[in-house]
Structure formats: C-alpha cells, structure tokens
Coordinates of C-alpha atoms in Angstrom, one line a residue:
X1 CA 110.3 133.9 153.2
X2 CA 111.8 133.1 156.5
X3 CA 115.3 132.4 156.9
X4 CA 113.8 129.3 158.9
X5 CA 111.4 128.1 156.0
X6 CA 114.5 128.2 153.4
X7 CA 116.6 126.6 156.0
X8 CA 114.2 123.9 156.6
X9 CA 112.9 123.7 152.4
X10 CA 116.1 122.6 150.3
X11 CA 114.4 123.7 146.8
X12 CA 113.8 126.9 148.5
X13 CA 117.5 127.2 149.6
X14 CA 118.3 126.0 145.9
X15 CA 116.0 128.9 144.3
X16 CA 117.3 131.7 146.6
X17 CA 121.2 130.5 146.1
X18 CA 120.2 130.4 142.1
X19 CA 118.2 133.9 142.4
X20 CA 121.3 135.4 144.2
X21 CA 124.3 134.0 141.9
X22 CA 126.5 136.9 140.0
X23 CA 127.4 133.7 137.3
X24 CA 124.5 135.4 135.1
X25 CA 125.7 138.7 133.4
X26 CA 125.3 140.6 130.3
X27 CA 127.2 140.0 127.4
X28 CA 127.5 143.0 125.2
X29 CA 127.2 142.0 121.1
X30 CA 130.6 143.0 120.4
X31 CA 131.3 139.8 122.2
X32 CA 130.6 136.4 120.9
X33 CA 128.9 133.2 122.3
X34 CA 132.5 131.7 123.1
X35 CA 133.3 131.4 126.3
X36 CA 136.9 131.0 127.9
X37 CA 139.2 132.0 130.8
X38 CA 143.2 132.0 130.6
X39 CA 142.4 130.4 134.3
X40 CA 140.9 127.1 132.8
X41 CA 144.6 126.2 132.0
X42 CA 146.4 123.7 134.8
X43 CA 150.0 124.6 135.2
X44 CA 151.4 123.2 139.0
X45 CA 155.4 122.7 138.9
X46 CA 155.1 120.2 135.8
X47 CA 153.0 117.5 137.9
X48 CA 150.3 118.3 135.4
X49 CA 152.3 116.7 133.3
X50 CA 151.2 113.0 135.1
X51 CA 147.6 112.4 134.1
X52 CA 146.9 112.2 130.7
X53 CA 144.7 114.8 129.7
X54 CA 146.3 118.0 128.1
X55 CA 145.7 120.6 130.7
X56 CA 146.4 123.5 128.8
X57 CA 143.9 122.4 125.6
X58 CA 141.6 125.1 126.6
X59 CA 143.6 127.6 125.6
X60 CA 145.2 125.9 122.8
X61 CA 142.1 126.0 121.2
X62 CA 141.2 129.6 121.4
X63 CA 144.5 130.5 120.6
X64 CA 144.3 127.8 117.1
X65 CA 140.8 129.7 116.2
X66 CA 142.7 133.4 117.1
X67 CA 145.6 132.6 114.6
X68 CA 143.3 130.7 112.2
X69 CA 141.1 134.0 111.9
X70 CA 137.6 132.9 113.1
X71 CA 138.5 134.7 116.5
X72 CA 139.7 137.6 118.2
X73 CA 140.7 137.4 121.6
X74 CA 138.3 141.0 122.7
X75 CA 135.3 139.1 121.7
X76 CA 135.7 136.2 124.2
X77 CA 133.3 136.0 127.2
X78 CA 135.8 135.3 130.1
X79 CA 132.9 134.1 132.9
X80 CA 132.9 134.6 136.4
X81 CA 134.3 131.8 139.5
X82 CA 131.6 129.8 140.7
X83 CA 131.5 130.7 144.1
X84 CA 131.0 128.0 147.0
X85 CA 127.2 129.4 147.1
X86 CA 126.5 128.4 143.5
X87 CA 128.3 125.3 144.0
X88 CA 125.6 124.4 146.8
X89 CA 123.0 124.4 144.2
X90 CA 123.8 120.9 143.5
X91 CA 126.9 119.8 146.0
X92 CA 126.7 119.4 149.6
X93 CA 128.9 121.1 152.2
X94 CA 129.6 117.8 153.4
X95 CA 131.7 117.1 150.1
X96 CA 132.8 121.0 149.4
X97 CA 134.7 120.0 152.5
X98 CA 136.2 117.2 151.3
X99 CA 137.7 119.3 148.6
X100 CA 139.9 120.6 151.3
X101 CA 142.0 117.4 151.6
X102 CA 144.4 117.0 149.2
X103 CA 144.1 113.6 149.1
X104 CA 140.6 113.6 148.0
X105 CA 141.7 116.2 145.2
X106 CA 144.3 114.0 144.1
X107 CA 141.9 110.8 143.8
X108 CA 139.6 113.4 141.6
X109 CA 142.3 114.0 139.4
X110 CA 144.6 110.4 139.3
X111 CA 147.5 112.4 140.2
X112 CA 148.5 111.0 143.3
X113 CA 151.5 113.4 144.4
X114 CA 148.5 116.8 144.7
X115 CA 148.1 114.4 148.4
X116 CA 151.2 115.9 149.5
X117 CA 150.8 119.6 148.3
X118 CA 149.5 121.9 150.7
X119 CA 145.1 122.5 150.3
X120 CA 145.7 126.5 149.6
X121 CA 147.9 125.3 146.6
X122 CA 145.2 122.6 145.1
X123 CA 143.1 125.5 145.4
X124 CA 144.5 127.9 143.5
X125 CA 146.5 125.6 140.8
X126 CA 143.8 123.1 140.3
X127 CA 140.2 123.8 141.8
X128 CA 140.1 127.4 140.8
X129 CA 140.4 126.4 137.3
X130 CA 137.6 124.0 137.5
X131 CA 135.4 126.6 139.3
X132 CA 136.4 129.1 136.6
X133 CA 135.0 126.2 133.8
X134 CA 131.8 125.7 135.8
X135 CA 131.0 129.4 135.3
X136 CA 131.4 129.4 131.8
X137 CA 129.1 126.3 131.5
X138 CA 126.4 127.5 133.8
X139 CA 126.7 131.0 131.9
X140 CA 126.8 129.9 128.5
X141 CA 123.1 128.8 128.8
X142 CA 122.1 131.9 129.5
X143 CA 123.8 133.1 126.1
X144 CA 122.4 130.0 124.2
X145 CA 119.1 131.2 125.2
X146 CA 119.6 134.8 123.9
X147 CA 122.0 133.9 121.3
X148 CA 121.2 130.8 119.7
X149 CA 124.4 128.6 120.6
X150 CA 127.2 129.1 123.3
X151 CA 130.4 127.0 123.7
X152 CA 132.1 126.8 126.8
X153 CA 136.0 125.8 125.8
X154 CA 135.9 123.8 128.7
X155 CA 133.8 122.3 131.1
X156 CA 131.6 118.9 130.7
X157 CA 132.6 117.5 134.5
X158 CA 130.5 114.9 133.5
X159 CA 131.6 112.2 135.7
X160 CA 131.2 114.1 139.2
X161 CA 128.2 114.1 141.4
X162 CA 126.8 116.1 144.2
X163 CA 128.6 113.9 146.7
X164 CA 131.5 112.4 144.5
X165 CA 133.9 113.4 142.2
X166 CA 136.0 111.4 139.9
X167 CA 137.6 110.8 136.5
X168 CA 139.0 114.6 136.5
X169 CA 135.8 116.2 137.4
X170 CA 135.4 117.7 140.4
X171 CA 132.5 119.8 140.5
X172 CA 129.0 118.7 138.4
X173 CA 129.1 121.5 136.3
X174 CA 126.4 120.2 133.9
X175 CA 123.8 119.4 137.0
X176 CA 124.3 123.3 138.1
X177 CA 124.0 124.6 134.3
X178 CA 120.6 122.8 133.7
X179 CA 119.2 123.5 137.2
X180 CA 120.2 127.9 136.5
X181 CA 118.3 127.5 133.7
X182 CA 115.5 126.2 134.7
X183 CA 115.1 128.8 137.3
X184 CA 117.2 131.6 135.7
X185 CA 115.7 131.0 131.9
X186 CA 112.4 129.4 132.1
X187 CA 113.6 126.2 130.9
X188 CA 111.4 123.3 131.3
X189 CA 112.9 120.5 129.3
X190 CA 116.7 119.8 128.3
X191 CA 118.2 117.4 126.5
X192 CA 121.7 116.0 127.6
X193 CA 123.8 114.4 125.0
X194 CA 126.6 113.4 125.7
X195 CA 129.2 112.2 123.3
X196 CA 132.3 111.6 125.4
X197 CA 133.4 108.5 125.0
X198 CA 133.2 107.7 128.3
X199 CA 129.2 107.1 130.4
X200 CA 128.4 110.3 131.6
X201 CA 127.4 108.9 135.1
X202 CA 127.7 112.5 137.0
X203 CA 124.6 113.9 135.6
X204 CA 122.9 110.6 135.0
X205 CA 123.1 110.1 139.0
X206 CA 121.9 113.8 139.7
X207 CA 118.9 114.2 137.0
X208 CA 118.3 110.9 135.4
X209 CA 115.0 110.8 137.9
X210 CA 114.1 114.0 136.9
X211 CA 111.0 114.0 133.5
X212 CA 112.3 117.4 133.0
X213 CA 115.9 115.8 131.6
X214 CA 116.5 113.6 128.7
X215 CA 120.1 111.6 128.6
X216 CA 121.7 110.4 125.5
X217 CA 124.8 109.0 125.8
X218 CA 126.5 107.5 123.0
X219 CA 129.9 105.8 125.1
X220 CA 132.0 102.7 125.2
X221 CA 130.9 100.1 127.6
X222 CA 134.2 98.9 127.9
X223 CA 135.6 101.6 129.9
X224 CA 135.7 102.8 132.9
X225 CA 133.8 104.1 135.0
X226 CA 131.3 101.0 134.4
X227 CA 128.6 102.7 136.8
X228 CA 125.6 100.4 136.1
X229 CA 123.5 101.8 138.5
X230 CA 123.7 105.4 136.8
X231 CA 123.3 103.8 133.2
X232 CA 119.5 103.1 134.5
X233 CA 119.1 106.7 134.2
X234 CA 120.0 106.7 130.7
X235 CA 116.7 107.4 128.3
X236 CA 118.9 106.6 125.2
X237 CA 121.6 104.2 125.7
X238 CA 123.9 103.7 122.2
X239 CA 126.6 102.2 123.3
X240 CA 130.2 101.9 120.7
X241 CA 132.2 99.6 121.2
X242 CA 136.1 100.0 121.5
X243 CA 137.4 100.1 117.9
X244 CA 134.2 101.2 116.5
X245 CA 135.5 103.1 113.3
X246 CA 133.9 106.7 111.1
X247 CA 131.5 105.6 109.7
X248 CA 129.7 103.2 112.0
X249 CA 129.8 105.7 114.4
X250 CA 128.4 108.5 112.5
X251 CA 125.5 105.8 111.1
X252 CA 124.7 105.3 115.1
X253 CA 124.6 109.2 115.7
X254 CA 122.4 109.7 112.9
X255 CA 119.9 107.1 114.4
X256 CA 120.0 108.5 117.7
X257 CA 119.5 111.7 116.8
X258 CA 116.3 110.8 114.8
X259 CA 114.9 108.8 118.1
X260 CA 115.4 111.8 120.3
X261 CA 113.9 113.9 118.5
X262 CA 110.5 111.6 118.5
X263 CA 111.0 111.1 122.1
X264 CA 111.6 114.3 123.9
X265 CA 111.1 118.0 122.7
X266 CA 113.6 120.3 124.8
X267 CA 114.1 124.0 125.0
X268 CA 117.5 123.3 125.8
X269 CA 120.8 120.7 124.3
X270 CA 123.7 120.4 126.8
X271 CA 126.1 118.6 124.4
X272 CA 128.6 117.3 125.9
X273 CA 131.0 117.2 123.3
X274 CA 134.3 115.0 124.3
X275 CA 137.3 114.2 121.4
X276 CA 138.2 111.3 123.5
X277 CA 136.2 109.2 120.9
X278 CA 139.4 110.1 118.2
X279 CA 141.4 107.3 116.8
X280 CA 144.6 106.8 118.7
X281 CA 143.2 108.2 122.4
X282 CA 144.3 106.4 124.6
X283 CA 141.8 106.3 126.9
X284 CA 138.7 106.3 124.7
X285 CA 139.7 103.4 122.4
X286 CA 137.7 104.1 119.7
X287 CA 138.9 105.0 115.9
X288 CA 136.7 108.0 115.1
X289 CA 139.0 110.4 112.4
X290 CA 139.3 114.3 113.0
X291 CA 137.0 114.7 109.9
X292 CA 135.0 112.4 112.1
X293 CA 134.6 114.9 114.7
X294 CA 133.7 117.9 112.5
X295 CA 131.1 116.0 111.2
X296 CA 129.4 114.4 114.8
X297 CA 129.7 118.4 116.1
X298 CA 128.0 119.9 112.8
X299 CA 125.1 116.9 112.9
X300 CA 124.4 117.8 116.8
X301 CA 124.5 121.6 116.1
X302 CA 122.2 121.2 112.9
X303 CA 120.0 118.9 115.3
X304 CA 119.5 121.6 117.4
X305 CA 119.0 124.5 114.4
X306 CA 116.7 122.5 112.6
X307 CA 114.8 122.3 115.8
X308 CA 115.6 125.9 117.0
X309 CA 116.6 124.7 120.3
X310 CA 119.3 126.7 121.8
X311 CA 122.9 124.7 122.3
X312 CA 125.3 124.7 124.7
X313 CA 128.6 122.8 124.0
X314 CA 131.4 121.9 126.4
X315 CA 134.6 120.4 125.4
X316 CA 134.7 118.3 127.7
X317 CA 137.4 114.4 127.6
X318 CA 140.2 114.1 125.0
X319 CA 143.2 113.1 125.6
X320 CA 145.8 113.7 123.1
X321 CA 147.8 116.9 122.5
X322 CA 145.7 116.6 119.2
X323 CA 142.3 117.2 120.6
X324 CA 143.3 121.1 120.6
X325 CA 143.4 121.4 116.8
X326 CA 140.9 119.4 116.3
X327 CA 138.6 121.1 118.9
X328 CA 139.4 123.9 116.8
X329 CA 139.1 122.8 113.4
X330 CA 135.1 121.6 114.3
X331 CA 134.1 125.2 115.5
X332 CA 136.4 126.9 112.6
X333 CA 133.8 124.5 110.8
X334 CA 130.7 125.2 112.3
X335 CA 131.3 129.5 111.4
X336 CA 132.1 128.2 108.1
X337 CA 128.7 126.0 107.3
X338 CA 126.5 129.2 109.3
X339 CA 125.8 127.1 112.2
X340 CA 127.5 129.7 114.9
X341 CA 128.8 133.1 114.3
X342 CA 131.9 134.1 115.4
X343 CA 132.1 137.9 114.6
X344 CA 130.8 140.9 116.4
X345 CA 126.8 141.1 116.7
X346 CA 126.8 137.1 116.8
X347 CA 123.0 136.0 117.5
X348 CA 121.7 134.0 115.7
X349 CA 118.3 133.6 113.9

C-alpha cells in the first residue's frame, strides 16, 4: 500500500499503526495472566496526595496478593509503554498535543497545581504512568485470548475519549484494547461491562456506534460526569442509585448478566471492574460491602467461564485507601474458587 493511500485512508493508518505496535509480546508460562508495572504508581513531590484517588493502589495490591501467597513477584507480566504511535490508533494528534500543556493535564487529573509544573515533569511523573497502564490493558487481551483471563492491576480510563480526557483518565485505554483485538486477535464481538460506579462515557462516545461492541454499564446517575449524550450508546443501561446497598445491587447484576447474555454473544469481556461502588467511597456513594465486591468480580468472571469467553479485567475507580485490599482479597478469591490461576503454567481450560 502507498504511503499516500494510508495517509489518505484512516482505517488503513489504524491497521498499519496496530500491525506495527511492539505492545503485543509473548508471555512465557512461567509467568501468569497478571499484569503490573512498579511505573503505574503516581508519586510527584506529595501533590498526589490532592485528588482523591490512592495513586499508589496498583501496587498495593500486587504487593497484598505477594504477602498473602497467591503471587510471586517473577511471575508478573510487566507490559510495555504505549508509544505515541499506538496511542493514534484511537486519539488524534490534535489532542496528543494538548497533553503537552500542563494545564490540560491538570484539568485531566483535578489537581490544579500540575498547571504550574514544567510539561517534561507531567510527563514523566504522571503520563508515563498512564501510558505504562494502557499497555497492560491493550496486552492483557492478547493473554485473555491465549490464556483464558488477564487482569490488568490498573487501567479502565474509562472516562477519556479520543479528543477529551477527564475524570483521571487520560488516554482511552479501553477503545485501543478492543480495537488491537479486533485486528491483532480476530475478535469480532466484545462485550464492555463496566461496573464502576461512575458512566463509562469514554468508550461509550468512541464505540457505542459500533454493532461490533456491546456496553453494560451498571452506574449511579447521580454522579458526575452526567454525559447524556454518551448514555445513548449504552445497550444495557442499569442504573444504582446512591445508597443502593449488597444485596440489591448484586439482585440487579444478576439480572443484567442474564439479559446480556440473551442479547449479544462476544468473543471477548472487557470488565471494567471499579471498587468505587464500596460503602463509605466518597465519590461513588453507594453502600456495596467488601464481601460485596468478591462476589460482583466472581459472578462476572463465572459469566464469562460458563460462556468460555475470554476476560480481561482492569481495576479501574476506587477511592479509598481500602480499595487495595479489597482489590486483592477478590482475585486472592477468584484462585481460590478455580476461576483464574495464579501459579506457573496458568492457562486455563
């Protein structure tokens, strides 16, 4: 092909950037179907410290499941940086550009002061990160396909579009991991469901007119970011309200589960799996219990086994020094009940 047909076809442009990425690798068995970085964690002179979200609960959680015994640190997969190449799969340079202000980084983020930090410094302390987190989400579909399941401790950007970031998400790494798989793996349906509490409008504004992609998204409606143009793109809208305790939220996740799976048959779940829904969060405002959490991860995951579709989770909100353990005390749960496999030689059947 020409360099001026791909210039002048975008898909083209898309499949040769996709065909060309390094974020696909080989994961040698000895190495398990978690994937996580030391880089995801956000340290920057303490301003971290301002937003709400606990910046270092990536590695928190590894480092819970290390201790615990359901991990060792050689078996992680540590991914590769998305590079600004892969990132043009879905963004446009007009808007990787914009990343190089400050200001626009610290609007992403709600951490006003990054506006007065030098760009080369948001780079490295707070964008690298995130590009680090995309390649673990964009990888670990690759590995869910092989393996069975893949979780990403990080990732689920799931408010940021290709032309707009916001809410702490600043690349759309969901968009890029379900258009490298259908290219990279084959894949010709996904399902996206997305359990954060808050409306997933990033990926709902970049594939919600695309009959390829089904959206569940269970979220409050009383929180921000109230996009109700992107909540036309949703196929299945549940929507909890705040307060919504245990046991009414499980009963609604059981139900939507059952209508998905009448609706749409995918070869792949993206489950974006956010702990912002826990009791006490402040952002979330809803009353879900840890246990509660174990047992919303182990119904999606036995969705998806019962169905033999291949998983990929992200961890996505949560905004309590909490979510950590908790994060961890679902997957410990998950090896426990045979739904993943977190020793050596991990695929599973």
């Amino acid at each position: 092909m020409s360099s001026f047909s791909i210039e002048t076809h975008p898909e083209a442009l898309r499949r040769d950037r996709i065909l060309s990425s390094k974020l696909y690798f080989d994961v040698p068995l000895s190495k398990v179907s978690i994937i996580y970085s030391s880089a995801y964690d956000i340290s920057f002179m303490g301003i971290e410290k301002l937003y709400p979200f606990d910046s270092s609960k990536w590695g928190r959680v590894c480092r819970f499941l290390i201790s615990d015994g359901f991990l060792e640190e050689k078996s992680i997969v540590e991914p590769l940086e998305a590079s600004k190449i892969d990132l043009l799969v879905v963004h446009s340079e007009n808007y990787l550009n914009s990343l190089k202000r400050s200001a626009t980084v610290a609007r992403i983020t709600e951490v006003p002061p990054l506006a007065f930090f030098p760009n080369f410094l948001v780079q490295q302390k707070v964008l690298y990160p995130f590009r680090k987190q995309v390649g673990g989400t964009i990888l670990a579909a690759k590995l869910a396909k092989e393996r069975g399941w893949a979780i990403n401790i990080g990732g689920g950007f799931h408010h940021c579009t290709a032309e707009r970031g916001s809410g702490y998400c600043a690349y759309a790494d969901i968009s890029l991991c379900i258009h490298f798989a259908f290219l990279r793996l084959s894949i010709s349906k996904v399902v996206i469901i997305d359990l954060d509490a808050h409306q997933g409008n990033g990926h709902e504004t970049d594939l919600g007119d695309d009959s390829r992609v089904y959206i569940l998204d269970m979220y409050n409606p009383e929180i921000k970011p109230f996009d109700y143009g992107a909540r036309r793109f949703i196929d299945q809208k549940v929507e909890v309200v705040s307060g919504t305790t245990t046991d009414e939220y499980l009963r609604k996740l059981d139900e939507a589960l059952e209508v998905a799976s009448q609706s749409f048959q995918p070869e792949l779940v993206v489950y974006n799996a956010g702990t912002d829904i826990l009791n006490g969060d402040p952002l979330g405002q809803l009353k879900v219990s840890p246990d509660g959490i174990t047992s919303r991860d182990e119904k999606v995951f036995r969705f998806a086994r019962e169905r033999e579709i291949p998983l990929v989770m992200l961890t996505s909100g949560g905004y309590m020094k909490s979510s950590a353990r908790v994060v961890a005390d679902s997957i410990a749960n998950l090896s426990r009940k045979g739904l993943i496999q977190t020793g050596p030689g991990s695929v599973s059947t």
